Coordinates of C-alpha atoms in Angstrom, one line a residue:
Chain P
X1 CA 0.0 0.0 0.0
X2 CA 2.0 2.7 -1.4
X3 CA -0.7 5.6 -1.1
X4 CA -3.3 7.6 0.7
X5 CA -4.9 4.5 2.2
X6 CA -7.3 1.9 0.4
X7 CA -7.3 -1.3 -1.2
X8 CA -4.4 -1.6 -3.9
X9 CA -4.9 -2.1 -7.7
X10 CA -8.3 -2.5 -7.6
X11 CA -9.1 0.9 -5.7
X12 CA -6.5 2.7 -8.0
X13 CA -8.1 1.3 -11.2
X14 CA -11.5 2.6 -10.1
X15 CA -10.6 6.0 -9.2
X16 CA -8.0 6.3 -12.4
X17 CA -11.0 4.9 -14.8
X18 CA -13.3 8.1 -15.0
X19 CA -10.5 10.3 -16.3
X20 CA -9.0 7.6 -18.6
X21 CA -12.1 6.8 -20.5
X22 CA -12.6 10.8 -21.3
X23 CA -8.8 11.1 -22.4
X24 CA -9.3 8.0 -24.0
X25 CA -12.8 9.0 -26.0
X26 CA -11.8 12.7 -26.4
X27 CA -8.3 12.5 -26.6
X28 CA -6.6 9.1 -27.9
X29 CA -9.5 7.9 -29.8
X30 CA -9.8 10.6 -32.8
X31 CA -6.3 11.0 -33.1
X32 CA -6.0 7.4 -34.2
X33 CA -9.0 8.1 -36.6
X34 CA -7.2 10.9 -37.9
X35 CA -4.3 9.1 -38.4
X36 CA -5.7 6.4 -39.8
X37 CA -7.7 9.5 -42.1
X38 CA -4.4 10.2 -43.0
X39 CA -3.8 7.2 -45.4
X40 CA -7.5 7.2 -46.9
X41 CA -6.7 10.1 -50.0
X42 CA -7.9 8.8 -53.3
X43 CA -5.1 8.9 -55.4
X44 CA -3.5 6.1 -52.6
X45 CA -2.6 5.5 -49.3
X46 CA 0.6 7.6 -48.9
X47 CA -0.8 10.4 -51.7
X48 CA -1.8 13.0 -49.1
X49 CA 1.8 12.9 -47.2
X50 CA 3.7 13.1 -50.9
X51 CA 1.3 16.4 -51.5
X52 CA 1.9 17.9 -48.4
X53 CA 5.2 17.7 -48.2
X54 CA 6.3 17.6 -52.1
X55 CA 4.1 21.4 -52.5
X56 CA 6.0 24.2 -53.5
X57 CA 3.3 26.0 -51.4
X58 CA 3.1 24.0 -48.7
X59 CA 6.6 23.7 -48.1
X60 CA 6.3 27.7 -48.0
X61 CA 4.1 27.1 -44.7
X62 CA 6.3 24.8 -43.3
X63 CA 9.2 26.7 -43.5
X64 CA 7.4 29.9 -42.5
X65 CA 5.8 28.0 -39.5
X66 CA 9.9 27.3 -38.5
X67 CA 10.7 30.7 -39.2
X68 CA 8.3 32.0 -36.9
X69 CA 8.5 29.6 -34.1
X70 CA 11.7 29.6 -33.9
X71 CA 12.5 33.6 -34.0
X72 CA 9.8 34.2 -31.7
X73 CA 11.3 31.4 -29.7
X74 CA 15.0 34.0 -29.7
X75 CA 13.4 37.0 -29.1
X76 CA 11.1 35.6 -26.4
X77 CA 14.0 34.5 -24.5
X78 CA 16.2 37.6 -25.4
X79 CA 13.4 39.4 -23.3
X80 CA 13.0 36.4 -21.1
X81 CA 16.5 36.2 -19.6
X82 CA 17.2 39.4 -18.2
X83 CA 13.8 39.8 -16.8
X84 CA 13.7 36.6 -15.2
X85 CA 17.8 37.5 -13.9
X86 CA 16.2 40.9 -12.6
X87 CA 13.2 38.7 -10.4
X88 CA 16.2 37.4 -9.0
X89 CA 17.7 40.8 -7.9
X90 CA 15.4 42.9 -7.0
X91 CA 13.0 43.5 -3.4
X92 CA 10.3 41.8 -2.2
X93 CA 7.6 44.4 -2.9
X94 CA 8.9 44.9 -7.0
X95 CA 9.4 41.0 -7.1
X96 CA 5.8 40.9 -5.8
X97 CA 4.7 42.8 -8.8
X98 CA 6.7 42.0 -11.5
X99 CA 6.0 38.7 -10.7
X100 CA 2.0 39.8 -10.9
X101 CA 2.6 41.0 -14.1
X102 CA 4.3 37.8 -15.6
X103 CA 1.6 35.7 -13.8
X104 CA -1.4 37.7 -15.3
X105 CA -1.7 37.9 -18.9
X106 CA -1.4 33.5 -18.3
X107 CA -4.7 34.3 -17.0
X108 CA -6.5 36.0 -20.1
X109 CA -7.8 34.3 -23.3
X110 CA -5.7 34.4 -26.0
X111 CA -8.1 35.6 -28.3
X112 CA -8.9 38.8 -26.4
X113 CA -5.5 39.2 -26.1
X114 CA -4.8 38.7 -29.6
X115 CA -7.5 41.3 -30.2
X116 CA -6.2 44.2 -28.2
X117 CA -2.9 43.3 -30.6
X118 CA -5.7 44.3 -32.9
X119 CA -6.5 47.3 -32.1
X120 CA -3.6 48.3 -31.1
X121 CA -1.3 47.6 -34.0
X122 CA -4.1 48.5 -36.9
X123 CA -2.9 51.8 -39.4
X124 CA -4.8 54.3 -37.5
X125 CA -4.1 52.9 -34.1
X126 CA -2.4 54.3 -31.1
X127 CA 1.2 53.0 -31.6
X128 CA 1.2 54.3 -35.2
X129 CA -0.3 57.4 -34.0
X130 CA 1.8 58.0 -31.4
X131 CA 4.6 57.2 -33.4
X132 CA 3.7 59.3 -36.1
X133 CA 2.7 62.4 -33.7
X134 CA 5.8 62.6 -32.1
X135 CA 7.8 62.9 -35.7
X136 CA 9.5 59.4 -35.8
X137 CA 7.9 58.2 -38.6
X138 CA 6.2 59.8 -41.9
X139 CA 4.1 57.0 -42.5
X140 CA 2.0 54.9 -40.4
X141 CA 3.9 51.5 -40.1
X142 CA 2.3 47.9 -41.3
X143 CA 2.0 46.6 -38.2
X144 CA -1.0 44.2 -39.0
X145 CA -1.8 41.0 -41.2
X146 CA 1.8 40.6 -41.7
X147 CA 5.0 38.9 -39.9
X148 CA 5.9 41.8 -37.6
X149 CA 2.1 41.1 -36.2
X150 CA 2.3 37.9 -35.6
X151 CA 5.6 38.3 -34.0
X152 CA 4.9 40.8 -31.5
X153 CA 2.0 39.2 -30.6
X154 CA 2.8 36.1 -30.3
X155 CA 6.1 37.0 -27.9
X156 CA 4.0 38.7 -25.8
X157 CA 1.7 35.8 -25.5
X158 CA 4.1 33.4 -25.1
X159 CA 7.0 35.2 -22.7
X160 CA 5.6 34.1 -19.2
X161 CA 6.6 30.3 -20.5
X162 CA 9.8 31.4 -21.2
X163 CA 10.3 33.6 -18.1
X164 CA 9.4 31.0 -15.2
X165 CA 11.6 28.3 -15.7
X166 CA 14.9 30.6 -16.7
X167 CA 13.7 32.0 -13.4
X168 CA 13.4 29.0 -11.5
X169 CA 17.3 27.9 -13.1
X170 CA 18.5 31.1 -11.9
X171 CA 16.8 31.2 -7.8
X172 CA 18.7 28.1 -8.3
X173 CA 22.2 28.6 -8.5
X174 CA 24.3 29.9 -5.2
X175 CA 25.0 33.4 -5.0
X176 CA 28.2 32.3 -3.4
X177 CA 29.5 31.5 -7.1
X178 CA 28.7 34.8 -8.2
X179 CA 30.5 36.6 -5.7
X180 CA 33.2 34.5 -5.3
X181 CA 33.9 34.9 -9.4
X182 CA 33.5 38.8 -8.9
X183 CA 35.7 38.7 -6.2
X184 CA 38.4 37.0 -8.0
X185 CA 38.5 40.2 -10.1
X186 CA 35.7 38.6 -13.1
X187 CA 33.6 42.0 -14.8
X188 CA 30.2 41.6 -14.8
X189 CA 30.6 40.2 -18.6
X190 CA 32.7 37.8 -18.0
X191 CA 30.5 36.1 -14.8
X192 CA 27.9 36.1 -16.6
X193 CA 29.2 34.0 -19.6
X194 CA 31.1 31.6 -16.8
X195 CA 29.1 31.0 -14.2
X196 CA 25.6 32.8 -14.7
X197 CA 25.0 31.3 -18.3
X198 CA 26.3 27.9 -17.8
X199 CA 24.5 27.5 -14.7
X200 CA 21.2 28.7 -15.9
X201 CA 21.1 26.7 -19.2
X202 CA 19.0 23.9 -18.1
X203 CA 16.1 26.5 -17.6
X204 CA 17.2 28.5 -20.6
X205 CA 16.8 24.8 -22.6
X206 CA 13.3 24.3 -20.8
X207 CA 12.1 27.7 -22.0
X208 CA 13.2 27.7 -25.3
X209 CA 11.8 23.9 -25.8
X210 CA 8.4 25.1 -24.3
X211 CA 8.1 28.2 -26.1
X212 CA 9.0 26.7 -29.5
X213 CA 6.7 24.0 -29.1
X214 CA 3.8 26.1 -28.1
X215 CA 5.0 28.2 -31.1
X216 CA 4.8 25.5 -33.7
X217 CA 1.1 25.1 -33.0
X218 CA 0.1 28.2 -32.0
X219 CA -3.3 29.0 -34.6
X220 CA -6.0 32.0 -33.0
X221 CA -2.8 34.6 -33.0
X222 CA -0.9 33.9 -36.4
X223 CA -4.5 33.1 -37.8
X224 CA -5.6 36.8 -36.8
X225 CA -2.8 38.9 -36.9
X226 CA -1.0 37.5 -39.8
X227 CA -1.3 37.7 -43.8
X228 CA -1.8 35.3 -46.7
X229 CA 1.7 35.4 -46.7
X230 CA 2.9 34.2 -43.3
X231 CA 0.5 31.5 -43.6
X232 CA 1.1 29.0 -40.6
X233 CA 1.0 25.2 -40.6
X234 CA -1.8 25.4 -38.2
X235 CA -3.8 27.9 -40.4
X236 CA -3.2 25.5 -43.2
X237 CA -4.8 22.7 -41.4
X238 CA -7.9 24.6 -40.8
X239 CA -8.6 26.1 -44.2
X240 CA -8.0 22.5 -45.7
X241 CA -10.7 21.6 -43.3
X242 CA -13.1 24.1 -43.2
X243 CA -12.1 25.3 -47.1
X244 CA -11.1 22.5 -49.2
X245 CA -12.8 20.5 -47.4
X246 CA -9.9 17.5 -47.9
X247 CA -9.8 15.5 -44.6
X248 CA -7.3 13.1 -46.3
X249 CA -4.5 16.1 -46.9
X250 CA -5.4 17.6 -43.5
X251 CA -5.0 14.9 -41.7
X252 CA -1.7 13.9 -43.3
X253 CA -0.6 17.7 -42.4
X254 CA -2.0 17.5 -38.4
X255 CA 0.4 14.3 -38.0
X256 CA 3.5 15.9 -40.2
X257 CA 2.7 18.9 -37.3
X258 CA 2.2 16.1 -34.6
X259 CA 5.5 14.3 -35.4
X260 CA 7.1 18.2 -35.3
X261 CA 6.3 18.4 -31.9
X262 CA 6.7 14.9 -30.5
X263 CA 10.3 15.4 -32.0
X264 CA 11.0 18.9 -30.3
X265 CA 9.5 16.9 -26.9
X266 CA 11.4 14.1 -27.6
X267 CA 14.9 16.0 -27.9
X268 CA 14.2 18.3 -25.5
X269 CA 13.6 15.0 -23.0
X270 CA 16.9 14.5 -22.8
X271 CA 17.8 17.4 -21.2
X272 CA 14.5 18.8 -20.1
X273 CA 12.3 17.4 -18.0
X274 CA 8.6 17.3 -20.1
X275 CA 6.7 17.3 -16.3
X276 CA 8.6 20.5 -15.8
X277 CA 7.5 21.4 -19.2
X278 CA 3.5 21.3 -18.3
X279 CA 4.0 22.0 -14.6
X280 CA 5.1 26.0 -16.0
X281 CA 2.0 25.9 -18.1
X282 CA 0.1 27.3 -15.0
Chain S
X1 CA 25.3 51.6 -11.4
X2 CA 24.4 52.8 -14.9
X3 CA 24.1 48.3 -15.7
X4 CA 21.3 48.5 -13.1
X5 CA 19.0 51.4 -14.3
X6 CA 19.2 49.8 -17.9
X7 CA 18.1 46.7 -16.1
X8 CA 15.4 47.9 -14.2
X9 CA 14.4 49.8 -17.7
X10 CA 14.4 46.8 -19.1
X11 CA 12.1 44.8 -17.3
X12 CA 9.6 48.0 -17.1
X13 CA 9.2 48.4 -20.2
X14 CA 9.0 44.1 -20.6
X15 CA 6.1 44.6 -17.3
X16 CA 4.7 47.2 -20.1
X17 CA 4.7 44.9 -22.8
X18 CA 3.3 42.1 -20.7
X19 CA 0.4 43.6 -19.0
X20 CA -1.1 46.8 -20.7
X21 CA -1.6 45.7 -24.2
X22 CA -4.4 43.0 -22.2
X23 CA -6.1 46.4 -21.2
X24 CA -7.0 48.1 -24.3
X25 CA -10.1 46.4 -25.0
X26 CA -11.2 47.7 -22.1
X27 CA -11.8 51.4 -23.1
X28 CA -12.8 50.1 -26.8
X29 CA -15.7 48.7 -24.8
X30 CA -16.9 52.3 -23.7
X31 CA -16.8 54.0 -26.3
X32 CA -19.4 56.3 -27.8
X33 CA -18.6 56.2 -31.4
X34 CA -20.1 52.9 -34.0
X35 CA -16.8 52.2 -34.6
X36 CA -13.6 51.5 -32.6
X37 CA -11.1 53.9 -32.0
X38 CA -8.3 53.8 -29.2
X39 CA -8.6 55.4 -27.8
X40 CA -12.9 56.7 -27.8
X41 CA -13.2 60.0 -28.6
X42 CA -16.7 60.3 -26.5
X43 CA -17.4 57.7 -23.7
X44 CA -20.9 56.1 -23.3
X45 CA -22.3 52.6 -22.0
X46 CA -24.3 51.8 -25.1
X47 CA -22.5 49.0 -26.7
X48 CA -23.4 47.4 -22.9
X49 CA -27.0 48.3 -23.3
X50 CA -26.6 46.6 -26.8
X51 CA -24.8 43.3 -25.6
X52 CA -28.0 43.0 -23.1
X53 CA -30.4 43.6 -25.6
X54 CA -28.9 41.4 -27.8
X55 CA -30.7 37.9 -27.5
X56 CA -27.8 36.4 -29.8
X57 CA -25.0 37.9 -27.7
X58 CA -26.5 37.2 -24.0
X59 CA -27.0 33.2 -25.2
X60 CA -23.2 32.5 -26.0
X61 CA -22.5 34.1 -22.4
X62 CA -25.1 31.7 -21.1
X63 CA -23.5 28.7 -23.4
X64 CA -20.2 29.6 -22.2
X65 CA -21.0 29.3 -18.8
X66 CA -22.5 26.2 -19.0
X67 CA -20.1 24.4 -20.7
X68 CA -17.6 26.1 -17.9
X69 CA -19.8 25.1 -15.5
X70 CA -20.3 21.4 -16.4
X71 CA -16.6 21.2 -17.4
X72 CA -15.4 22.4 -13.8
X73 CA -17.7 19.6 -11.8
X74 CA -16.9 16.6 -14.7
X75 CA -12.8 17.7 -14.2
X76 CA -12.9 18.6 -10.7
X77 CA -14.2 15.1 -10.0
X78 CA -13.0 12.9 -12.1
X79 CA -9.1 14.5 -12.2
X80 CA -9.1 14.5 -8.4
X81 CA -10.5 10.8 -8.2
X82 CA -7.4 10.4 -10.9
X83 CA -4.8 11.7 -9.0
X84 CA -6.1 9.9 -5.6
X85 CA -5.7 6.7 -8.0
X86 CA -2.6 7.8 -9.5
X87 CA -1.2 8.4 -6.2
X88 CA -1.8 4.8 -5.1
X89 CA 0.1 3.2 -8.0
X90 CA 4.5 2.5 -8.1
X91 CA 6.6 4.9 -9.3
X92 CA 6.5 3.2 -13.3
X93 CA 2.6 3.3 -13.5
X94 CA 2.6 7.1 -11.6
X95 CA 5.1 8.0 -14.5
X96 CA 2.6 6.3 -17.3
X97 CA -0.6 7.7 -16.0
X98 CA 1.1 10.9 -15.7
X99 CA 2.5 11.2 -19.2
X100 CA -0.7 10.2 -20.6
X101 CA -2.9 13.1 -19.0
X102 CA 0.4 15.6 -20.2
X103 CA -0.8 14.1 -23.7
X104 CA -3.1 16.9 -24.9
X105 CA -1.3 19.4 -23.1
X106 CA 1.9 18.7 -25.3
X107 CA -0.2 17.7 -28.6
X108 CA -0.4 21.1 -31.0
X109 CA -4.1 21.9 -30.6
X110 CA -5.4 22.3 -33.7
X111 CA -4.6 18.8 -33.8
X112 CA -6.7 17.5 -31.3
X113 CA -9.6 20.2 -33.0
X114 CA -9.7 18.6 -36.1
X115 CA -9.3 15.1 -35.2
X116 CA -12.2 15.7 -32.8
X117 CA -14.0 17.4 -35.5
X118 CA -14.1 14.4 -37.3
X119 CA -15.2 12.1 -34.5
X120 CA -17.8 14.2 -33.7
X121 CA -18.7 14.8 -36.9
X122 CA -19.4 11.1 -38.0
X123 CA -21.6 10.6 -34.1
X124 CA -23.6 13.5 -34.8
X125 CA -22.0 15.2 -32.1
X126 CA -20.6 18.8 -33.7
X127 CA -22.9 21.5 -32.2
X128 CA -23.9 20.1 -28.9
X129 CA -23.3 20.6 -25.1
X130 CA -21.8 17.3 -24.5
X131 CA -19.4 17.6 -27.3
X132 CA -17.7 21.0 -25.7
X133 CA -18.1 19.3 -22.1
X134 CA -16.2 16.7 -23.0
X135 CA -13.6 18.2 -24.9
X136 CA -12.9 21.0 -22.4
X137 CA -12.7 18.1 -19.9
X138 CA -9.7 16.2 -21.2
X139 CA -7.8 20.0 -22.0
X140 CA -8.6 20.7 -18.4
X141 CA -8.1 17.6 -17.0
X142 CA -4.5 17.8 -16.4
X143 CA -4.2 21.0 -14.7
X144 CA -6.7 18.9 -11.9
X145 CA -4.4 15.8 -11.8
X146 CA -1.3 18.3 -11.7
X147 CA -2.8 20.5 -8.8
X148 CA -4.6 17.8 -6.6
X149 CA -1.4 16.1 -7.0
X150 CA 1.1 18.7 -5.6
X151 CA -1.8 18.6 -1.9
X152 CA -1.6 15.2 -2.1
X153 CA 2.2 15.1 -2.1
X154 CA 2.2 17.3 1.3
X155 CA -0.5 14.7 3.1
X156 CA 0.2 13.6 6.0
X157 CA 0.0 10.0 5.7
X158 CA -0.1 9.2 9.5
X159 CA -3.5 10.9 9.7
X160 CA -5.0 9.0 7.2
X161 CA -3.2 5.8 9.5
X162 CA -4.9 7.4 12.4
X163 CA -8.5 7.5 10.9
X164 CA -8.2 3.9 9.7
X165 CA -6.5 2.5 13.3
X166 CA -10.0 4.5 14.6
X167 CA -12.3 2.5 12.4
X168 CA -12.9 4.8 9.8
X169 CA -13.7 2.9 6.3
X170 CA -12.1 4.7 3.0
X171 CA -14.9 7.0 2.2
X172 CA -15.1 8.0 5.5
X173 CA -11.4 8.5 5.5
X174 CA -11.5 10.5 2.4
X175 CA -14.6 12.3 3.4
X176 CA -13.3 13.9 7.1
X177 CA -9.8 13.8 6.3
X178 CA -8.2 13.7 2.8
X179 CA -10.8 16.2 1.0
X180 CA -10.4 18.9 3.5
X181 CA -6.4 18.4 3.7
X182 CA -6.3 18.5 -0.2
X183 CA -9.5 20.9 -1.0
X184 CA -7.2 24.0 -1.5
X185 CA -5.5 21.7 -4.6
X186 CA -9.2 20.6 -5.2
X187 CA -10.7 24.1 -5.7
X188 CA -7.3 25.6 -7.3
X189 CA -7.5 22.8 -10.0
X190 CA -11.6 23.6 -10.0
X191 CA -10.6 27.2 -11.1
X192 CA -7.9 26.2 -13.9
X193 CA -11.1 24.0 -15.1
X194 CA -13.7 27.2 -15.3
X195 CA -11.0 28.8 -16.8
X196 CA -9.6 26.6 -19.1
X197 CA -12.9 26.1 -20.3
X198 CA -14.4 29.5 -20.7
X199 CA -11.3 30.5 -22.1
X200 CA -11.3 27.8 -25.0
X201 CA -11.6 28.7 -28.6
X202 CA -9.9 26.6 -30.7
X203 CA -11.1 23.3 -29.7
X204 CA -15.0 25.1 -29.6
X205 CA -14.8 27.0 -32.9
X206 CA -14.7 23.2 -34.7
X207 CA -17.3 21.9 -31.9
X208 CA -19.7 24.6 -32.3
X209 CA -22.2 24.7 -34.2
X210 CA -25.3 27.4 -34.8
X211 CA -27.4 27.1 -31.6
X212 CA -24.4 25.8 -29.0
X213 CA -21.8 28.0 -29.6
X214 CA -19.5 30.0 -26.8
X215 CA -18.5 33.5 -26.2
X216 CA -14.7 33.4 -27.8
X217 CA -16.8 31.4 -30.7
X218 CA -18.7 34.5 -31.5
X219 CA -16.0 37.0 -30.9
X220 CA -13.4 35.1 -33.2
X221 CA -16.3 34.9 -35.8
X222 CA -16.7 38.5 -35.4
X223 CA -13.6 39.6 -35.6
X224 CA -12.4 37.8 -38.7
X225 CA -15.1 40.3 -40.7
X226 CA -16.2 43.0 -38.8
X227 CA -16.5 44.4 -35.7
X228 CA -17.9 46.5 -33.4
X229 CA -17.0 47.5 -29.8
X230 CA -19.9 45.4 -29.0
X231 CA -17.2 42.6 -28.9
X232 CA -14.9 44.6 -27.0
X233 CA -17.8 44.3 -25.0
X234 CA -18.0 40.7 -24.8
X235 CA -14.1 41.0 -24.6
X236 CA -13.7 42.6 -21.3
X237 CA -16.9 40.2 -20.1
X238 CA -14.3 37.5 -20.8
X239 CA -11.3 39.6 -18.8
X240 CA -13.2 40.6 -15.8
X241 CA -14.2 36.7 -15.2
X242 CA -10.4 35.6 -15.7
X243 CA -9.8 38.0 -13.4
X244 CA -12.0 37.0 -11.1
X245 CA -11.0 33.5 -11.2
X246 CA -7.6 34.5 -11.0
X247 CA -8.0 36.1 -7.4
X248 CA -10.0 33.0 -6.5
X249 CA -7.3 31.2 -6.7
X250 CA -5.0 33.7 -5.6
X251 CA -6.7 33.4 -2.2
X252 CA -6.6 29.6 -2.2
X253 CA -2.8 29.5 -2.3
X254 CA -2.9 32.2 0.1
X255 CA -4.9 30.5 2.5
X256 CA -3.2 27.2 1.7
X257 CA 0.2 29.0 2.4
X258 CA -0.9 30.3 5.7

C-alpha cells in the first residue's frame, strides 16, 4: 500500500478509470482516426503525405511556420533572460509585482489578447499614431496582417513560458558563485558567460523547448494577426478543413505537425524534464 | 550603477509589454462612437445596453458558462479521483498515468480540434453541449491531476493511519480527512477547469455549431469580418471573469500557504 490509504490495484483502477475513459474518447481515440484519415486520400494511401510535403506551397508554410516559431522562440528568450535574472535581484515588494505582471496575462484568453494586438497595431491605431505624432515616422507602419504582427504578438503571449523556468534555473544557482567569481577580479561580462549562463542553461533549454513547441502550434494569433503570406502550418490545417474541405491532406498535415512536436518533446527530454514542461504551463 | 537602471528599464518596459496591451479592450468597450477607436473620442455605456439587448450575444455568455460550468464539476471530480488513483500506484505506472494526461497538453491543438471534429462529426455530435463538455474536460483535466497532485504530495499520511486505526472505512477516511487536507489543490485545479474552459476557442470553434456556440466562438467569428465595440464588450466580459478566477485562486494559495 503505497498511497493515501485503500485497497491496492483495484481501488487505484476505479478511481483512475473516469479520467481515462474521457482522455481516451476525447483524446486518444480521434487522433487514431485521424491518423488512420491520413492514409484514406484517393489517389492512394501515402498520396496526401507526398502532397503535403512535395508542394512548392506547402513547403512555404512549413518553412514559415519554422521561421516564426523559432524567431519568436530567440526573441522571447532575449526578453526572457534578463527579466527573469532581474526577479532574482530585486526587493520583495517589486518581485511581488513583476511577478504579478508575468503571472497575469497567463490568465487572459488568448483571443482577447490577440484582439487588443488588434486594435492596437491596426494603421490608424495608437502606436502608429503615437509614433507618427511625435515625428519618428512619416508614415503609419504595417503593423498588421503581416509577420511583424504575428511576432509581437505572439512574444508577448508566449513570454511568461519562457520567463518561469529561466527564473526557477537562476533562484537556483548559489549566490556564493557569483561573488566569489567577482571577487576573484571577473567584470560583470565575464561572470555572466562563466558561471551565470552555464548555470542557468537547463532553464534557458526548458524555455526555449516550451516556447517553441507552443509556437509550432500556436493557430487564434498567427491566424488573426497574420497575412496570406505568413501563412502558418496550423492555419493551413484549418482552411484544408473548413475550405477545401480535404480530410485526407489535412490529416496527413496534423500528423506531419504532430511528429514536429513529439520530435522537439522528444529531444528536449533529454535534457529537459517534459513534467517541468507542463507543470510551467500554469 | 548605470548596468542597473538599464536593467530595471528593461524589465519595465517588458512589465509594459506584458500587461497593458491585455487592457485596451477595455476602453474600446466604452466608447461612444459605431466604430472602434483607441482610444474613444466620446465615452458612453451603449455597446453594454446593446450586448444586453442582444438575444444572440446574451446566449453564447449563457452557453459559455455552462459548458464552464459542467466542465469544472466533470474535471474537478474525475481528475481529483485520478490523481487519488494515480497516487496509489509504483513509481513506473505514476510516471505512465502521468504522461498520458500531459498528452493533450503537449499535442499542438489544432490537432486534437480537427481530429475531434471528425469524431464528432461522424456521431452526430458537432454542435452540442456534450461535445464541448467533453472536450474541455480532457484539456482541463490535467491541470486537476497536476494541482490535486502537488496537496496530495504534502498529506500527512499518519493521519489517514490514524482515521483507519479508529475504524474509519475509505470514504469515511476520504470524506473527514483527505478532502479537507487537499480541498485548497481541489478548488485551485476547480478554477484552472472554469477557466480553461471558458477561455477555449480553438477546440469550440470546430465543436460549435449554430445554436451551441461560446463567447470566444462568437468573438473570433466576429472579428475575422467585422466588428464592433460590442465585442470589446463581450471582450472585457471574458477579462473581468479571468480575473476574477484568477484572485480565486489567488486566495486559495494564500490561505493554503498560511
Amino acid at each position: 500500500m503505497s498511497g493515501a490509504g485503500g485497497t491496492g490495484k483495484g481501488a487505484a483502477a476505479a478511481l483512475m478509470a473516469p479520467a481515462l475513459v474521457v482522455v481516451a474518447v476525447v483524446f486518444l481515440a480521434p487522433l487514431v482516426r485521424l491518423f488512420a484519415m491520413s492514409f484514406e486520400a484517393k489517389a492512394g494511401p501515402l498520396a496526401a503525405y507526398l502532397e503535403v510535403l512535395g508542394d512548392p506551397i506547402y513547403r512555404h508554410v512549413f518553412v514559415n511556420t519554422f521561421v516564426v516559431s523559432a524567431t519568436v522562440t530567440a526573441v522571447a528568450i532575449a526578453i526572457a533572460y534578463p527579466t527573469a535574472f532581474a526577479l532574482t535581484r530585486i526587493g520583495p515588494a517589486w518581485r511581488t509585482l513583476l511577478f504579478a505582471c508575468v503571472l497575469f496575462p497567463l490568465w487572459i484568453s488568448v483571443l482577447v489578447r490577440t484582439f487588443s494586438w488588434m486594435l492596437l497595431l491596426e494603421r490608424n491605431g495608437p502606436i502608429n499614431r503615437v509614433l507618427v505624432g511625435s515625428g519618428l515616422i512619416d508614415q503609419p507602419l504595417s503593423l498588421l496582417f503581416n509577420r511583424t504582427g504575428v511576432l509581437i504578438g505572439m512574444v508577448q503571449v508566449l513570454l511568461p513560458y519562457a520567463v518561469l523556468p529561466i527564473y526557477a534555473a537562476v533562484l537556483r544557482i548559489d549566490p556564493a558563485l557569483i561573488r566569489a567569481s567577482e571577487g576573484l577580479g571577473a567584470s560583470r561580462l565575464r561572470t555572466f558567460l562563466s558561471v551565470l549562463l552555464p548555470l542557468s542553461m537547463r532553464g534557458v533549454a526548458t524555455a526555449a523547448t516550451f516556447v517553441f513547441l507552443l509556437a509550432l502550434g500556436f493557430f487564434i494569433t498567427p491566424a488573426l494577426l497574420g497575412g496570406p503570406a505568413s501563412m502558418t502550418l496550423s492555419m493551413l490545417i484549418d482552411s484544408l478543413v473548413n475550405e477545401r474541405l480535404d480530410w485526407p491532406l489535412a490529416a496527413a498535415a496534423s500528423m506531419v505537425l504532430m511528429v514536429a512536436a513529439l520530435i522537439v518533446v522528444g529531444l528536449a527530454g533529454r535534457f529537459v524534464s517534459v513534467r517541468a514542461i507542463a507543470e510551467a504551463h500554469r | 550603477m548605470s548596468g542597473r537602471v538599464w536593467l530595471y528599464g528593461f524589465v519595465a518596459l517588458t512589465a509594459a509589454y506584458l500587461v497593458l496591451p491585455i487592457m485596451a479592450v477595455v476602453p474600446a468597450a466604452f466608447s461612444a462612437q459605431s466604430f472602434i477607436k483607441l482610444p474613444p473620442e466620446a465615452w458612453s455605456l451603449r455597446w453594454w445596453t446593446a450586448f444586453a439587448a442582444d438575444a444572440s450575444w446574451r446566449r453564447t455568455l449563457v452557453t459559455s458558462l455552462q459548458v464552464a460550468a459542467l466542465t469544472t464539476v466533470v474535471a474537478a471530480v474525475a481528475g481529483t479521483a485520478a490523481a487519488l488513483g494515480i497516487d496509489r500506484c509504483g513509481p513506473r505506472l505514476k510516471l505512465l498515468f502521468g504522461a498520458l494526461f500531459l498528452g493533450p497538453v503537449v499535442t499542438p491543438v489544432i490537432v486534437i480540434a480537427v481530429a475531434l471534429y471528425a469524431m464528432a462529426r461522424a456521431a452526430g455530435l458537432v454542435g452540442t453541449l456534450t461535445a464541448l463538455v467533453l472536450a474541455h474536460t480532457m484539456l482541463a483535466l490535467p491541470y486537476v491531476v497536476l494541482n490535486v497532485g502537488v496537496s496530495l504530495g504534502g498529506l500527512d499520511r499518519r493521519l489517514l493511519q490514524a482515521a483507519a486505526g479508529l475504524g474509519a472505512g475509505p470514504w469515511r477516511i476520504f470524506r473527514t480527512v483527505t478532502l479537507p487536507l487537499i480541498a485548497p489543490g481541489v478548488i485551485g485545479g476547480a478554477v484552472f477547469a472554469f477557466v480553461t474552459s471558458f477561455d477555449e476557442v480553438v477546440l469550440s470553434i470546430f465543436l460549435s455549431g449554430p445554436t451551441v456556440k461560446t463567447l470566444p466562438v462568437r468573438i473570433w467569428e466576429e472579428i475575422r469580418v467585422e466588428y464592433t465595440p460590442l465585442v470589446a464588450v463581450a471582450a472585457t466580459i471574458m477579462l473581468t471573469l479571468a480575473l476574477l478566477a484568477a484572485l480565486v485562486s489567488r486566495l486559495m494559495t494564500r490561505r493554503a500557504a498560511a
